[in-house]
Amino acid sequence: DAKTTQPTSMDCAEGRAANLPCNHSTISGNEYVYWYRQIHSQGPQYIIHGLKNNETNEMASLIITEDRKSSTLILPHATLRDTAVYYCIVIDSGGSNYKLTFGKGTLLTVNP
Amino acid sequence: GAVVSQHPSWVICKSGTSVKIECRSLDFQATTMFWYRQFPKQSLMLMATSNEGSKATYEQGVEKDKFLINHASLTLSTLTVTSAHPEDSSFYICSARKRRALAPEQFFGPGTRLTVL
């Protein structure tokens, strides 16, 4: 049972903002939204996570809707090196035994 | 930072042989380590979860006698693919979770590409 829905692929021009959507309409109150990305033939890289407030770090911003049923990952100035598969994952990470389960993600292609 | 390494980064072996892959957390202690497998153009599939000093917990459909996992210390876990066959050829990725982490993100290794001839 898929907890998240993401577009299969997206394109973005270099230097522009990349906005990656994720639907998680069945999210429960104690579940966090995590974003990872995987560049081809590498291990996944943690990007950001949040519960209900918007979050920002040096890599990206995470905007979570008020009803928490969807979120958007924003890469403010995409570069060619941001081309990767981006995974949106919903988990209850408050406990000690959560597991990251990866869906199919969104392949973001940043074009010159 | 939080760095996870894997060794080897790639390996080619003959069918029927066993291959061991190491996963190390270089600058932190990891109470829990995970092993994933990824086939071409597919997503990561969790194989097993291992806690230091205890037996690994395998996901449904993963043969525990074929994929032996050892997590003997807080910085090292190993995955041994026994009697490897061509269908075991895949990209194997480990990840580690920090001990007593306040921010519970997982850190992933760079992966090991296994090719069984």
Tab-separated table of C-alpha atoms in Angstrom:
chain	number	residue	atom	x	y	z
A	1	ASP	CA	0.000	0.000	0.000
A	2	ALA	CA	1.612	3.210	-1.234
A	3	LYS	CA	1.712	5.937	1.365
A	4	THR	CA	2.966	8.579	-1.052
A	5	THR	CA	2.338	9.538	-4.643
A	6	GLN	CA	4.895	11.370	-6.731
A	7	PRO	CA	5.115	12.230	-10.429
A	8	THR	CA	7.310	9.822	-12.323
A	9	SER	CA	9.507	12.495	-13.810
A	10	MET	CA	10.040	16.237	-14.006
A	11	ASP	CA	12.310	18.597	-15.871
A	12	CYS	CA	13.827	21.828	-14.682
A	13	ALA	CA	16.098	24.423	-16.223
A	14	GLU	CA	19.448	24.997	-14.609
A	15	GLY	CA	19.375	27.937	-12.213
A	16	ARG	CA	15.617	27.813	-11.782
A	17	ALA	CA	13.732	26.535	-8.772
A	18	ALA	CA	12.691	22.894	-8.848
A	19	ASN	CA	9.422	22.157	-7.073
A	20	LEU	CA	8.785	18.482	-6.451
A	21	PRO	CA	5.307	17.563	-5.198
A	22	CYS	CA	4.297	14.649	-3.036
A	23	ASN	CA	0.851	13.513	-1.982
A	24	HIS	CA	0.429	11.723	1.332
A	25	SER	CA	-3.269	11.973	1.986
A	26	THR	CA	-3.341	9.131	4.532
A	27	ILE	CA	-0.590	10.524	6.729
A	28	SER	CA	-1.232	10.172	10.436
A	29	GLY	CA	-0.516	12.698	13.142
A	30	ASN	CA	2.767	11.217	14.324
A	31	GLU	CA	4.242	10.566	10.885
A	32	TYR	CA	7.015	12.667	9.437
A	33	VAL	CA	7.695	13.496	5.803
A	34	TYR	CA	11.228	12.654	4.717
A	35	TRP	CA	12.952	13.436	1.436
A	36	TYR	CA	15.941	11.566	0.061
A	37	ARG	CA	17.529	11.629	-3.347
A	38	GLN	CA	19.610	9.139	-5.258
A	39	ILE	CA	22.045	10.171	-7.915
A	40	HIS	CA	22.645	7.449	-10.476
A	41	SER	CA	24.683	4.514	-9.117
A	42	GLN	CA	25.115	6.083	-5.689
A	43	GLY	CA	23.512	5.532	-2.302
A	44	PRO	CA	20.571	7.721	-1.290
A	45	GLN	CA	21.292	11.068	0.322
A	46	TYR	CA	19.193	12.584	3.085
A	47	ILE	CA	17.776	15.988	2.151
A	48	ILE	CA	15.284	17.177	4.725
A	49	HIS	CA	12.371	16.105	6.887
A	50	GLY	CA	9.448	17.738	8.648
A	51	LEU	CA	6.332	17.101	10.682
A	52	LYS	CA	4.002	20.033	10.088
A	53	ASN	CA	6.042	23.207	9.952
A	54	ASN	CA	7.914	24.290	6.871
A	55	GLU	CA	11.590	23.474	7.042
A	56	THR	CA	14.674	24.859	5.334
A	57	ASN	CA	18.289	23.781	5.294
A	58	GLU	CA	21.303	24.351	3.102
A	59	MET	CA	20.016	21.930	0.494
A	60	ALA	CA	16.317	22.604	0.180
A	61	SER	CA	13.041	23.812	1.613
A	62	LEU	CA	10.112	21.633	2.568
A	63	ILE	CA	6.632	23.076	2.410
A	64	ILE	CA	3.912	21.002	4.080
A	65	THR	CA	0.269	21.945	3.586
A	66	GLU	CA	-1.786	22.809	6.622
A	67	ASP	CA	-3.793	19.585	6.393
A	68	ARG	CA	-0.484	17.689	5.911
A	69	LYS	CA	-1.888	15.768	2.983
A	70	SER	CA	0.773	16.972	0.603
A	71	SER	CA	4.172	18.581	0.546
A	72	THR	CA	6.591	20.182	-1.867
A	73	LEU	CA	10.346	19.942	-1.896
A	74	ILE	CA	11.955	23.058	-3.295
A	75	LEU	CA	15.483	23.230	-4.668
A	76	PRO	CA	15.856	26.999	-5.003
A	77	HIS	CA	18.519	27.103	-7.708
A	78	ALA	CA	18.806	23.758	-9.425
A	79	THR	CA	22.136	22.699	-10.875
A	80	LEU	CA	23.028	19.873	-13.219
A	81	ARG	CA	24.283	17.917	-10.202
A	82	ASP	CA	20.778	17.924	-8.770
A	83	THR	CA	19.672	15.481	-11.461
A	84	ALA	CA	18.554	12.475	-9.427
A	85	VAL	CA	15.594	10.403	-8.295
A	86	TYR	CA	13.859	12.141	-5.393
A	87	TYR	CA	11.989	10.037	-2.868
A	88	CYS	CA	9.261	11.307	-0.567
A	89	ILE	CA	8.780	8.954	2.390
A	90	VAL	CA	6.277	9.095	5.229
A	91	ILE	CA	7.252	7.351	8.447
A	92	ASP	CA	6.678	7.383	12.139
A	93	SER	CA	10.219	8.122	13.187
A	94	GLY	CA	9.329	8.905	16.749
A	95	GLY	CA	9.802	5.282	17.680
A	96	SER	CA	13.094	3.462	17.494
A	97	ASN	CA	12.139	0.786	15.006
A	98	TYR	CA	10.975	2.628	11.931
A	99	LYS	CA	12.071	1.490	8.490
A	100	LEU	CA	12.564	3.562	5.366
A	101	THR	CA	10.535	2.139	2.514
A	102	PHE	CA	11.286	3.617	-0.884
A	103	GLY	CA	8.657	4.079	-3.586
A	104	LYS	CA	9.448	4.848	-7.184
A	105	GLY	CA	10.241	8.511	-6.623
A	106	THR	CA	10.490	11.346	-9.129
A	107	LEU	CA	13.291	11.486	-11.639
A	108	LEU	CA	14.296	15.139	-11.780
A	109	THR	CA	16.320	16.083	-14.820
A	110	VAL	CA	17.996	19.468	-14.697
A	111	ASN	CA	18.688	20.740	-18.179
A	112	PRO	CA	21.372	23.245	-19.183
B	1	GLY	CA	29.246	14.695	9.145
B	2	ALA	CA	27.958	11.152	9.165
B	3	VAL	CA	29.791	8.927	6.726
B	4	VAL	CA	29.001	5.358	5.828
B	5	SER	CA	31.415	3.381	3.711
B	6	GLN	CA	31.057	0.116	1.870
B	7	HIS	CA	33.671	-2.290	0.668
B	8	PRO	CA	34.119	-3.352	-2.015
B	9	SER	CA	32.489	-0.815	-4.302
B	10	TRP	CA	32.126	-3.474	-6.965
B	11	VAL	CA	32.771	-7.181	-7.220
B	12	ILE	CA	32.552	-9.805	-9.943
B	13	CYS	CA	32.365	-13.431	-8.926
B	14	LYS	CA	31.653	-16.822	-10.365
B	15	SER	CA	28.356	-18.570	-9.807
B	16	GLY	CA	28.392	-20.684	-6.664
B	17	THR	CA	30.900	-18.624	-4.740
B	18	SER	CA	30.210	-16.478	-1.680
B	19	VAL	CA	30.765	-12.745	-1.473
B	20	LYS	CA	31.088	-10.602	1.625
B	21	ILE	CA	30.221	-6.905	1.644
B	22	GLU	CA	31.245	-4.658	4.516
B	23	CYS	CA	29.391	-1.614	5.761
B	24	ARG	CA	31.059	0.766	8.194
B	25	SER	CA	29.919	3.902	9.959
B	26	LEU	CA	33.106	5.938	10.010
B	27	ASP	CA	32.405	8.753	12.440
B	28	PHE	CA	29.462	7.617	14.500
B	29	GLN	CA	28.096	4.596	16.291
B	30	ALA	CA	25.175	2.900	14.658
B	31	THR	CA	22.811	0.812	16.722
B	32	THR	CA	20.864	-0.197	13.647
B	33	MET	CA	22.026	-0.933	10.137
B	34	PHE	CA	19.946	-1.770	7.121
B	35	TRP	CA	20.652	-3.633	3.896
B	36	TYR	CA	18.906	-2.794	0.657
B	37	ARG	CA	19.039	-4.260	-2.830
B	38	GLN	CA	18.345	-2.364	-6.024
B	39	PHE	CA	17.867	-3.885	-9.459
B	40	PRO	CA	18.317	-1.746	-12.585
B	41	LYS	CA	15.668	0.929	-13.014
B	42	GLN	CA	13.931	-0.128	-9.824
B	43	SER	CA	13.678	1.379	-6.384
B	44	LEU	CA	15.530	0.237	-3.294
B	45	MET	CA	14.105	-2.826	-1.604
B	46	LEU	CA	14.799	-3.342	2.077
B	47	MET	CA	16.293	-6.773	2.695
B	48	ALA	CA	16.972	-6.805	6.410
B	49	THR	CA	17.474	-4.789	9.549
B	50	SER	CA	20.273	-5.569	11.944
B	51	ASN	CA	20.814	-4.369	15.465
B	52	GLU	CA	24.241	-4.605	17.041
B	53	GLY	CA	24.683	-7.823	18.933
B	54	SER	CA	21.452	-9.457	17.836
B	55	LYS	CA	20.146	-11.434	14.896
B	56	ALA	CA	19.011	-9.615	11.809
B	57	THR	CA	15.351	-9.271	10.950
B	58	TYR	CA	14.668	-10.166	7.345
B	59	GLU	CA	11.910	-8.810	5.131
B	60	GLN	CA	9.394	-11.189	3.687
B	61	GLY	CA	10.777	-13.117	0.749
B	62	VAL	CA	14.442	-12.619	1.636
B	63	GLU	CA	16.241	-15.872	2.361
B	64	LYS	CA	18.155	-15.545	5.602
B	65	ASP	CA	20.334	-18.559	4.832
B	66	LYS	CA	21.407	-17.043	1.554
B	67	PHE	CA	21.991	-13.491	2.752
B	68	LEU	CA	23.920	-13.753	5.996
B	69	ILE	CA	24.098	-10.575	8.021
B	70	ASN	CA	26.436	-9.961	10.910
B	71	HIS	CA	26.435	-6.803	13.016
B	72	ALA	CA	29.203	-7.515	15.482
B	73	SER	CA	30.034	-3.953	16.476
B	74	LEU	CA	28.487	-0.492	16.529
B	75	THR	CA	30.428	0.481	13.438
B	76	LEU	CA	30.444	-2.619	11.255
B	77	SER	CA	27.869	-4.806	9.569
B	78	THR	CA	28.559	-7.411	6.905
B	79	LEU	CA	26.360	-9.004	4.275
B	80	THR	CA	27.461	-12.321	2.837
B	81	VAL	CA	25.775	-13.546	-0.305
B	82	THR	CA	26.232	-17.296	-0.169
B	83	SER	CA	26.342	-19.496	-3.251
B	84	ALA	CA	25.745	-16.505	-5.471
B	85	HIS	CA	23.916	-16.927	-8.763
B	86	PRO	CA	23.446	-14.548	-11.687
B	87	GLU	CA	20.014	-13.490	-10.385
B	88	ASP	CA	21.762	-12.143	-7.265
B	89	SER	CA	23.542	-9.580	-9.426
B	90	SER	CA	22.390	-6.252	-8.069
B	91	PHE	CA	23.365	-3.020	-6.350
B	92	TYR	CA	23.572	-3.602	-2.596
B	93	ILE	CA	23.319	-0.570	-0.334
B	94	CYS	CA	23.643	-0.343	3.424
B	95	SER	CA	22.502	2.402	5.719
B	96	ALA	CA	23.070	3.219	9.362
B	97	ARG	CA	21.120	5.021	12.017
B	98	LYS	CA	22.945	6.943	14.711
B	99	ARG	CA	22.896	5.745	18.261
B	100	ARG	CA	20.605	7.858	20.432
B	101	ALA	CA	19.926	10.123	17.492
B	102	LEU	CA	17.930	13.245	18.117
B	103	ALA	CA	17.424	13.652	14.393
B	104	PRO	CA	16.573	10.174	13.181
B	105	GLU	CA	17.739	10.354	9.618
B	106	GLN	CA	19.547	7.408	8.116
B	107	PHE	CA	22.862	7.656	6.340
B	108	PHE	CA	23.553	5.531	3.324
B	109	GLY	CA	26.681	3.965	1.974
B	110	PRO	CA	27.774	4.410	-1.643
B	111	GLY	CA	26.639	0.923	-2.616
B	112	THR	CA	28.311	-2.240	-3.866
B	113	ARG	CA	27.658	-3.516	-7.356
B	114	LEU	CA	27.699	-7.293	-7.459
B	115	THR	CA	27.944	-9.124	-10.775
B	116	VAL	CA	27.687	-12.893	-10.718
B	117	LEU	CA	28.873	-14.639	-13.861
